[in-house]
PDB file of C-alpha atoms and ligand atoms in Angstrom:
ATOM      1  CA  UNK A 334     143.659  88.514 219.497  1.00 96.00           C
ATOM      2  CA  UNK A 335     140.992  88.957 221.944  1.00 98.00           C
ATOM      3  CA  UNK A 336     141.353  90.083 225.544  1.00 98.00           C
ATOM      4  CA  UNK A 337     139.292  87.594 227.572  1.00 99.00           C
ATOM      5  CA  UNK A 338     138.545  87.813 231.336  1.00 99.00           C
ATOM      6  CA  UNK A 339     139.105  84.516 233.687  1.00 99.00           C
ATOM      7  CA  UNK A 340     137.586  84.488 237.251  1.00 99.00           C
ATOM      8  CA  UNK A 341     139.189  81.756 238.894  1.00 98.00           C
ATOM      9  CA  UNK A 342     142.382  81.634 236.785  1.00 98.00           C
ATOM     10  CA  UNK A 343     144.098  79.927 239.558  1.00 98.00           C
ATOM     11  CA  UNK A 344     142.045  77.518 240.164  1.00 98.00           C
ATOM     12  CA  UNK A 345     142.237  73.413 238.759  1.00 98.00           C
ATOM     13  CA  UNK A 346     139.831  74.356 235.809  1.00 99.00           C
ATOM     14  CA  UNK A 347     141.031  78.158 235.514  1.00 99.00           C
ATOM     15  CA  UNK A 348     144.856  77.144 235.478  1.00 99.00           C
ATOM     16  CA  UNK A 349     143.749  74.304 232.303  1.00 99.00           C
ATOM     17  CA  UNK A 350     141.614  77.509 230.292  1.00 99.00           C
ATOM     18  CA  UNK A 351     144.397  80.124 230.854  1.00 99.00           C
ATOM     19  CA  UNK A 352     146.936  77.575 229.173  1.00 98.00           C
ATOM     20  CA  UNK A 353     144.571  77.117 226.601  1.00 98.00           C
ATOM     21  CA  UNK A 354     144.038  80.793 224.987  1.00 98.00           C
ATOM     22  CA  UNK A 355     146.931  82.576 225.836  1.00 98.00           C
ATOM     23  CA  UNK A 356     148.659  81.550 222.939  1.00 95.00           C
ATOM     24  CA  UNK A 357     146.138  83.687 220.992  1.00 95.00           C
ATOM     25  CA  UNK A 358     144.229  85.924 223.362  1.00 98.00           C
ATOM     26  CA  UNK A 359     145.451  88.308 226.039  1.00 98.00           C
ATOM     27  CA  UNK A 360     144.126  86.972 229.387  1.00 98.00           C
ATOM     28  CA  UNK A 361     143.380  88.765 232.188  1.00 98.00           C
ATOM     29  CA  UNK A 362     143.449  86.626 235.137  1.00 98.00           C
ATOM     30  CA  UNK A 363     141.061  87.071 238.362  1.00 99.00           C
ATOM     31  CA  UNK A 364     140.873  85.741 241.301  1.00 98.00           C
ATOM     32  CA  UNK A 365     140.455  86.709 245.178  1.00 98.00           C
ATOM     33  CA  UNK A 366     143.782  85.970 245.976  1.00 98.00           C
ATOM     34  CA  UNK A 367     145.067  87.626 242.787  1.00 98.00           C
ATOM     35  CA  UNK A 368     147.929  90.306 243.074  1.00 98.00           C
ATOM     36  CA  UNK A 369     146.284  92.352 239.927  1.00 98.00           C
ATOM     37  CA  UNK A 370     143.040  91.488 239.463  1.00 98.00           C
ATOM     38  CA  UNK A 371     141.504  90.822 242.801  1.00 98.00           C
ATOM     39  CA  UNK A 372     137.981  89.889 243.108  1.00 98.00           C
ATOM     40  CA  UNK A 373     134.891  88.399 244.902  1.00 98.00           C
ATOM     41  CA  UNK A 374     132.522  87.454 242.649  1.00 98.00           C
ATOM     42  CA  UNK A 375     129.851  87.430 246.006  1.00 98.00           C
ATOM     43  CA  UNK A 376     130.430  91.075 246.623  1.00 98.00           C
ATOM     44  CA  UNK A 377     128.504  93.776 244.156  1.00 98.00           C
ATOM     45  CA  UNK A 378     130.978  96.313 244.834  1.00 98.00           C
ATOM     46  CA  UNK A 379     134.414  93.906 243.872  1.00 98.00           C
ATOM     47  CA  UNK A 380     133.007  92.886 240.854  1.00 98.00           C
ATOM     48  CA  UNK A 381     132.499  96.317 239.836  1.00 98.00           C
ATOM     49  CA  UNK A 382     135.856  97.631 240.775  1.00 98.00           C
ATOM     50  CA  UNK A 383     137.289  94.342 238.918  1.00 98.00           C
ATOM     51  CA  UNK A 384     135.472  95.540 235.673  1.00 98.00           C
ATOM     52  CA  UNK A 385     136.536  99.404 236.021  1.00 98.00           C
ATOM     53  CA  UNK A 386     139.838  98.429 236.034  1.00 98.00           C
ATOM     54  CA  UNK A 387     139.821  95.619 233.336  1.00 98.00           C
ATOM     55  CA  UNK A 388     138.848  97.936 230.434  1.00 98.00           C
ATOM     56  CA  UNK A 389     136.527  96.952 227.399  1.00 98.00           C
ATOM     57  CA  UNK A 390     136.986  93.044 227.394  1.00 98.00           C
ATOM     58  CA  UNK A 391     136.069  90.539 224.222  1.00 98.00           C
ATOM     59  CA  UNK A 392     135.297  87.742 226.504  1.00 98.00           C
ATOM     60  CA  UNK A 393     134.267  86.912 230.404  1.00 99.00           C
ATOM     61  CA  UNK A 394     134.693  83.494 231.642  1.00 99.00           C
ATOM     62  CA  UNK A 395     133.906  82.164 235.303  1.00 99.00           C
ATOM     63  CA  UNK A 396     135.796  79.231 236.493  1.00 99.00           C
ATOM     64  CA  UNK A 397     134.676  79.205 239.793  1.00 98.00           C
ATOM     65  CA  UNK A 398     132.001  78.765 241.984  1.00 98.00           C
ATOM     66  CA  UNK A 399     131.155  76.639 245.745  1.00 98.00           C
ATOM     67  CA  UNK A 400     127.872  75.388 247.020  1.00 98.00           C
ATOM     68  CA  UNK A 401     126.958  73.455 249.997  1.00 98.00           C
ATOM     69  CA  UNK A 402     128.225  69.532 249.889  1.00 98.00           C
ATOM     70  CA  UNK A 403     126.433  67.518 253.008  1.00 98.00           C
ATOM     71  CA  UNK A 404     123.507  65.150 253.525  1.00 98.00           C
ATOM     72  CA  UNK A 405     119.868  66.282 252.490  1.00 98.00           C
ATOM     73  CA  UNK A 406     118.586  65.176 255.762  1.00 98.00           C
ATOM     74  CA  UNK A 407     120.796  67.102 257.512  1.00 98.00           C
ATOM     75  CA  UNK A 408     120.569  70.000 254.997  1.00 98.00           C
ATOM     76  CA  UNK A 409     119.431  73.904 256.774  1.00 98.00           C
ATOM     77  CA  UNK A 410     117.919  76.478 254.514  1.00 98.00           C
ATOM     78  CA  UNK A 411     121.171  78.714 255.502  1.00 98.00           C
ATOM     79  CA  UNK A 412     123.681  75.686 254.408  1.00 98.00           C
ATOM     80  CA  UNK A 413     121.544  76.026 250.886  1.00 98.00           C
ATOM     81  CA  UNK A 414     121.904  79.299 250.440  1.00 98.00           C
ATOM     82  CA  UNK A 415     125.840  78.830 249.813  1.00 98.00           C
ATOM     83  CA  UNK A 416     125.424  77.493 246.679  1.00 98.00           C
ATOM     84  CA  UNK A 417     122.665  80.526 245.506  1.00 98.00           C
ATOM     85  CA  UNK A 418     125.033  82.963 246.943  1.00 98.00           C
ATOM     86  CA  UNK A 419     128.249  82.081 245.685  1.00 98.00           C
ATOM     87  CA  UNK A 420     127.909  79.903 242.665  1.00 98.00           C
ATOM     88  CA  UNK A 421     124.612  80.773 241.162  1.00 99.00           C
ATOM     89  CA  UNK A 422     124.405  84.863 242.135  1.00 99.00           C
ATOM     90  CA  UNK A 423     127.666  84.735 241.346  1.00 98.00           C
ATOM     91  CA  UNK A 424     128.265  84.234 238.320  1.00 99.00           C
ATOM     92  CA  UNK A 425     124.682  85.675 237.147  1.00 99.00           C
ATOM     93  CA  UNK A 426     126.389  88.953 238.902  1.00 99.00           C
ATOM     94  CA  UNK A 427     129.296  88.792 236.279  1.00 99.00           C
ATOM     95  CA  UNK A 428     127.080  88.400 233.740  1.00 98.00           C
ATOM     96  CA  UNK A 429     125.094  91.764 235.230  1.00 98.00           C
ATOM     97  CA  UNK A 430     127.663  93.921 235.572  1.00 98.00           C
ATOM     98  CA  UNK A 431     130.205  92.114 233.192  1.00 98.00           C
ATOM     99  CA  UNK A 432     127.454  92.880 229.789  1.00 98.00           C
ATOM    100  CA  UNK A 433     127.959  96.216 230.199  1.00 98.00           C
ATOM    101  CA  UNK A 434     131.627  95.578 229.833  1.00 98.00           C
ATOM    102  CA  UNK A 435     132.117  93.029 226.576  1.00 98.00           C
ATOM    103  CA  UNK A 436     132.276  94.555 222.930  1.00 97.00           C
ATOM    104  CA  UNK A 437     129.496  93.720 220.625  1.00 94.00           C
ATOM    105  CA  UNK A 438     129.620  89.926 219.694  1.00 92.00           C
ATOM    106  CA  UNK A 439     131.601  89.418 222.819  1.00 98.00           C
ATOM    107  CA  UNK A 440     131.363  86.373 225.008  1.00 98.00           C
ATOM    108  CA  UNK A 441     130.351  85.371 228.722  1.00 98.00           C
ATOM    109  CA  UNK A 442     130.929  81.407 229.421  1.00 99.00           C
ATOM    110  CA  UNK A 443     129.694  80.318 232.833  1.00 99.00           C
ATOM    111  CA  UNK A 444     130.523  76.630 234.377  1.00 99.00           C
ATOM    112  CA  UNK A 445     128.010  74.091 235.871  1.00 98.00           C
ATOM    113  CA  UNK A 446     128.970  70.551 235.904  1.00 98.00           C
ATOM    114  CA  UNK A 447     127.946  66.683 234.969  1.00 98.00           C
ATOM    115  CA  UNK A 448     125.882  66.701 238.220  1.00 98.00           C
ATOM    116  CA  UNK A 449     123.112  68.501 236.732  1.00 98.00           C
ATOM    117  CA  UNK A 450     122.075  65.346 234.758  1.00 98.00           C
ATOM    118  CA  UNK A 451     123.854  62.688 237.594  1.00 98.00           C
ATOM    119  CA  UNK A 452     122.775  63.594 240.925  1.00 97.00           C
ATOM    120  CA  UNK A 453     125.359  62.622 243.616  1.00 97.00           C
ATOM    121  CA  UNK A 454     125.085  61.891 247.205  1.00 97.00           C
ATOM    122  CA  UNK A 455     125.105  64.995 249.430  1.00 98.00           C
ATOM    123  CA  UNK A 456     125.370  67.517 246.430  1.00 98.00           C
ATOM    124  CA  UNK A 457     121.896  68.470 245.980  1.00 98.00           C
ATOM    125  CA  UNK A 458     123.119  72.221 246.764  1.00 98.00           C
ATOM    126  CA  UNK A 459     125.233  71.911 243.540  1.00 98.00           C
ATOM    127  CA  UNK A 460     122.424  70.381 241.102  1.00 98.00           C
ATOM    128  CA  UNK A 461     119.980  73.199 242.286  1.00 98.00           C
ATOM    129  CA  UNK A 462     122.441  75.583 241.150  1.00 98.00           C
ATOM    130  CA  UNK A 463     124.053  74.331 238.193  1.00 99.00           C
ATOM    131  CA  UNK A 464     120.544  73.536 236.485  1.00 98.00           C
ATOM    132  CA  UNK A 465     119.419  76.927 237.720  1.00 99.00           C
ATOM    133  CA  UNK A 466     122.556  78.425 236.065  1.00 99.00           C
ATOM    134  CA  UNK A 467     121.845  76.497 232.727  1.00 99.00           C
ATOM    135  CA  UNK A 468     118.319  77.776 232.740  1.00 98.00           C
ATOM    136  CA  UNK A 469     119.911  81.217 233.146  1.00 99.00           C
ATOM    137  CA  UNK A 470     122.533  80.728 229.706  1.00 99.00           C
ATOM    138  CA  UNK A 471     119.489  79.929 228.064  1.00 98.00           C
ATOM    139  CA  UNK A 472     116.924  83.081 228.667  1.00 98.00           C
ATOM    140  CA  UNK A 473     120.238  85.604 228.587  1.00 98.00           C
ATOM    141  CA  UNK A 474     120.894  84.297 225.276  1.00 98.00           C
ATOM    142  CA  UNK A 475     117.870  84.651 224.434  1.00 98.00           C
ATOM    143  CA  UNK A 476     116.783  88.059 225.373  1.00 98.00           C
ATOM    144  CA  UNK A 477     120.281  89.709 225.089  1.00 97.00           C
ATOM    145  CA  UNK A 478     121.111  88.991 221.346  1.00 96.00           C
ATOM    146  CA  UNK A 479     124.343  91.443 221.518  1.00 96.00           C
ATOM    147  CA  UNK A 480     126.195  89.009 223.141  1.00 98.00           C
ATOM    148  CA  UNK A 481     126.815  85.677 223.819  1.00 98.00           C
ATOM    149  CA  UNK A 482     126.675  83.451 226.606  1.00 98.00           C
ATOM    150  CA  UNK A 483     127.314  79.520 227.091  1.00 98.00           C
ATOM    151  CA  UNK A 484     128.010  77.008 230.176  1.00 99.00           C
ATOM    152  CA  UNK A 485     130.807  74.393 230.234  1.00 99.00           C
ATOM    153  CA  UNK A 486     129.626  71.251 232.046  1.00 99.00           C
ATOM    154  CA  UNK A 487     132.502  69.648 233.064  1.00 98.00           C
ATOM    155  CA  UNK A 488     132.524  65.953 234.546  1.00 98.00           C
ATOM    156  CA  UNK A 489     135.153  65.462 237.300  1.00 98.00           C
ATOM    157  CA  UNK A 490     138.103  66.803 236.184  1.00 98.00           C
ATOM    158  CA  UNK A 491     140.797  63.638 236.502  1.00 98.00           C
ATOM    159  CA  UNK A 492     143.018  66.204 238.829  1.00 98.00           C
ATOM    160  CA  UNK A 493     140.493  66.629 241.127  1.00 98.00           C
ATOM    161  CA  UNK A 494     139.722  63.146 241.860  1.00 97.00           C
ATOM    162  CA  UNK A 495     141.608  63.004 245.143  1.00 97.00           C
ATOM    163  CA  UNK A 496     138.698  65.857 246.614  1.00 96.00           C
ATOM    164  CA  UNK A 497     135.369  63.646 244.061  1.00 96.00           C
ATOM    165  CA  UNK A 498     135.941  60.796 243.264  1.00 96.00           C
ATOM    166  CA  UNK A 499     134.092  59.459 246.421  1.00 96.00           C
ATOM    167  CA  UNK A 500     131.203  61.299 245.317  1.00 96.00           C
ATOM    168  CA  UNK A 501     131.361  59.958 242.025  1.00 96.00           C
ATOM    169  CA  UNK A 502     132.007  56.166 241.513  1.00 96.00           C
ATOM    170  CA  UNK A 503     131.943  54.939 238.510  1.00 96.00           C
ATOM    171  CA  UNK A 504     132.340  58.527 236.637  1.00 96.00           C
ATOM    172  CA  UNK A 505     135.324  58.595 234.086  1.00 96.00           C
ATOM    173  CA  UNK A 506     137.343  61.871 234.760  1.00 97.00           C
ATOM    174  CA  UNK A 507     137.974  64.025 232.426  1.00 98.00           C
ATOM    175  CA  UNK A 508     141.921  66.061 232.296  1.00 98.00           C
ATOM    176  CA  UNK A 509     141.322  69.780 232.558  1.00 98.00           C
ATOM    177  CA  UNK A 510     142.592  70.317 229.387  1.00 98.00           C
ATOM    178  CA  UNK A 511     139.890  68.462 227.497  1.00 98.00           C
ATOM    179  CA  UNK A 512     136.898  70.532 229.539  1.00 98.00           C
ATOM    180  CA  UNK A 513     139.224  73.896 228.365  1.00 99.00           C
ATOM    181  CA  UNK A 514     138.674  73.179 224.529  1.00 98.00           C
ATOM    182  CA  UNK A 515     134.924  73.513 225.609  1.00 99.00           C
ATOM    183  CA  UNK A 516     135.791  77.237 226.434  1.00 99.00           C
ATOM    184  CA  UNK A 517     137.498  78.210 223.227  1.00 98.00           C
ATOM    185  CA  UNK A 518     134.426  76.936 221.836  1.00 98.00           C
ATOM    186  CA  UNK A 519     132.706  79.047 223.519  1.00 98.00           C
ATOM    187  CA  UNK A 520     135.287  82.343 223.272  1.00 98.00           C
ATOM    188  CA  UNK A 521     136.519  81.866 219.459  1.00 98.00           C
ATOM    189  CA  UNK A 522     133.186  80.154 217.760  1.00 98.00           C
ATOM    190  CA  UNK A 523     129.432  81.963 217.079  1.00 97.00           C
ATOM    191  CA  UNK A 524     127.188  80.021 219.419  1.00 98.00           C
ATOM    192  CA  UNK A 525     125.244  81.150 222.605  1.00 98.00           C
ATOM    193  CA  UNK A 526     122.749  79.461 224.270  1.00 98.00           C
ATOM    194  CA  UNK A 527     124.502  76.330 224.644  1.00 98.00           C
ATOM    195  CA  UNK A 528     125.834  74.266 227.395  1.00 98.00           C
ATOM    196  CA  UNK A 529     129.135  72.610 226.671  1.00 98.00           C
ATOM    197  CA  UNK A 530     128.849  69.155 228.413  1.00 98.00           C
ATOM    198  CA  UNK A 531     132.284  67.774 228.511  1.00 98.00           C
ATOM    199  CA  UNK A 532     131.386  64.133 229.891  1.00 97.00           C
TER     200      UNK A 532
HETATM  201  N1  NAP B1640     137.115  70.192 239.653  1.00 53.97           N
HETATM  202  C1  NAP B1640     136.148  69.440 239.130  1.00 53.97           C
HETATM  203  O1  NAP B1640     136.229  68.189 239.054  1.00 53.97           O
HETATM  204  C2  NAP B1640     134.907  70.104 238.591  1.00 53.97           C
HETATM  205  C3  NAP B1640     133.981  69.347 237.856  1.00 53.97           C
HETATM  206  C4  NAP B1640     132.836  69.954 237.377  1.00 53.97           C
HETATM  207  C5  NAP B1640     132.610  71.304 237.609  1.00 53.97           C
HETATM  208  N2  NAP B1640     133.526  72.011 238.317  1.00 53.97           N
HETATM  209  C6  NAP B1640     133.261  73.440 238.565  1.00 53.97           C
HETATM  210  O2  NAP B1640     134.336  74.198 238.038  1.00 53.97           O
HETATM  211  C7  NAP B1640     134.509  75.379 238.818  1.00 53.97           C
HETATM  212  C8  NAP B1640     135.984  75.477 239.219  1.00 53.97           C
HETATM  213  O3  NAP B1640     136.319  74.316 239.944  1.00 53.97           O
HETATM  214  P1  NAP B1640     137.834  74.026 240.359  1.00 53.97           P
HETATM  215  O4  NAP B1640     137.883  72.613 240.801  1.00 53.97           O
HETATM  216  O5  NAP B1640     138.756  74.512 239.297  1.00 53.97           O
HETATM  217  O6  NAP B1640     137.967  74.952 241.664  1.00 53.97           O
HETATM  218  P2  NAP B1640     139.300  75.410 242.418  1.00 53.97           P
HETATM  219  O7  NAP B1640     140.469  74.608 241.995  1.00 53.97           O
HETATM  220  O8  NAP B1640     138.938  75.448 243.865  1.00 53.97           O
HETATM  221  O9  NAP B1640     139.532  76.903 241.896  1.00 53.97           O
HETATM  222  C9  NAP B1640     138.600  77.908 242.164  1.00 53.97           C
HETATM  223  C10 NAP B1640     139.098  79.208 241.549  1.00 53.97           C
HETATM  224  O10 NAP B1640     138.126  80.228 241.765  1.00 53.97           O
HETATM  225  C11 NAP B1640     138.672  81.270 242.593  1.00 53.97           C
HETATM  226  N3  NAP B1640     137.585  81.678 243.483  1.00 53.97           N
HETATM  227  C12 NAP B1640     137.040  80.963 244.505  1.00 53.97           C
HETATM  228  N4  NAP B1640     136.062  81.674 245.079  1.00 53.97           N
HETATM  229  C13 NAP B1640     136.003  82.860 244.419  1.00 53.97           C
HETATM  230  C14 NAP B1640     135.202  84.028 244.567  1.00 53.97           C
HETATM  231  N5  NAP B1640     134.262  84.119 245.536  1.00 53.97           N
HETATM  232  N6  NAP B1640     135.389  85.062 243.722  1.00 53.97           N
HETATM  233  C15 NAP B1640     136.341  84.983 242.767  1.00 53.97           C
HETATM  234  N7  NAP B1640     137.143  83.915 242.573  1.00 53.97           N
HETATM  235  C16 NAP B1640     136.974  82.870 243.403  1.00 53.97           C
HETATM  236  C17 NAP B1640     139.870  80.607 243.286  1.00 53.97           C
HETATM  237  O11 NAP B1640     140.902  81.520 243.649  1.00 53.97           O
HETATM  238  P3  NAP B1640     140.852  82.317 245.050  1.00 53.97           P
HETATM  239  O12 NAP B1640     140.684  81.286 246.121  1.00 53.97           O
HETATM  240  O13 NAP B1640     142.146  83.077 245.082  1.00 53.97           O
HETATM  241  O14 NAP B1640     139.695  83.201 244.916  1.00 53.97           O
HETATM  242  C18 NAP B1640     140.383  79.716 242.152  1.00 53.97           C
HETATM  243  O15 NAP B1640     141.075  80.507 241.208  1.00 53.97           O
HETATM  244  C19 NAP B1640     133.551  75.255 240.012  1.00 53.97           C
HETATM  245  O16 NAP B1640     132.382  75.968 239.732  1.00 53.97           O
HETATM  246  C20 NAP B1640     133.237  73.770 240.052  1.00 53.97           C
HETATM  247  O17 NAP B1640     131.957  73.488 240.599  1.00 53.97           O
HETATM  248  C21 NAP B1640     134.669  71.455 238.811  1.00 53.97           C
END
């Protein structure tokens, strides 16, 4: 049994990779709104706190992340700054602090999406970031051998097509569940490096 870390456990994705391990692993489940384990994965200081109190952890994951959704021409360098902010400094900021926190051989698994191969209308924000993010998985794993890291690159996720599927037509959906096997790939196997593209 490892004890794995999920930012964004209550979220669509984070609900689908909590049901997932906890038959096996002991989960400890983050979020802001989280009774426990609060956190804000865009403030330095709340990540650290969230790490003091977690203990020694086997595995981080990050189900989480927002960037700016609206129409390139109408697009302000401040609006584009969400994304790098909050989904991209975000998660790189787990991976910062959270390294320093994971046993040897332990596992951080970040999440991008489809979009960073199929670029949709008015989510330029959110390919920036997730290919920026992927680029990221690759030079950590590279340069930090003691650890692993991967992405999971969900499509939509079937129970969120009520919020995407107008931003995706045509796209097949994908249940939660299916994009959560990606993670126990990435928790429970030996890779790092890789992006999980669950399409
Ligand atoms: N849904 C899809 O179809 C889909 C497809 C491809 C990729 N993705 C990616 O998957 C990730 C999760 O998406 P989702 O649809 O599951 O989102 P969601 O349902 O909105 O859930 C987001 C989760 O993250 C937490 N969270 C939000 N902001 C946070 C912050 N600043 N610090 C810490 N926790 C925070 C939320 O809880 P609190 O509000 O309590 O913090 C919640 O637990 C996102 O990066 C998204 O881009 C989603």
């Amino acid at each position: 049994m490892k004890k794995i870390m999920v930012i964004g456990a209550s979220g669509t994705l984070g609900q689908a990779v909590v049901q997932e391990l906890r038959a096996d692993h002991e989960i400890v489940e983050a979020s802001r709104g989280d009774h426990r384990f609060p956190v804000d994965f865009s403030n330095e200081e709340s990540v650290r706190a969230l790490f003091n109190k977690a203990g020694q952890l086997d595995g981080i994951i990050v189900a989480a992340g927002e960037a700016h959704i609206g129409p390139l021409k109408e697009m302000t360098a401040e609006q584009f700054n969400k994304g790098l902010q909050n989904k991209l400094l975000g998660q790189v900021r787990v991976y910062l602090i959270g390294q320093h926190h994971l046993s040897a051989g332990g596992s951080i698994t970040l999440t991008t999406g489809i979009i960073t191969d199929e670029p949709l209308r008015d989510c330029a924000n959110v390919t920036a970031v997730d290919s920026a993010l992927e680029g990221f998985v690759r030079a950590a794993a590279t340069e930090n051998r003691e650890i692993r890291i991967n992405a999971v690159s969900p499509t939509m996720l079937t129970e969120s097509a009520d919020i995407y599927a107008a931003y995706c037509p045509g796209f097949e959906g994908v249940p939660a569940s299916r994009a959560a096997l990606a993670f126990r790939r990435s928790v429970d196997g030996i890779q790092t490096g890789r992006v999980y593209r669950v399409w």
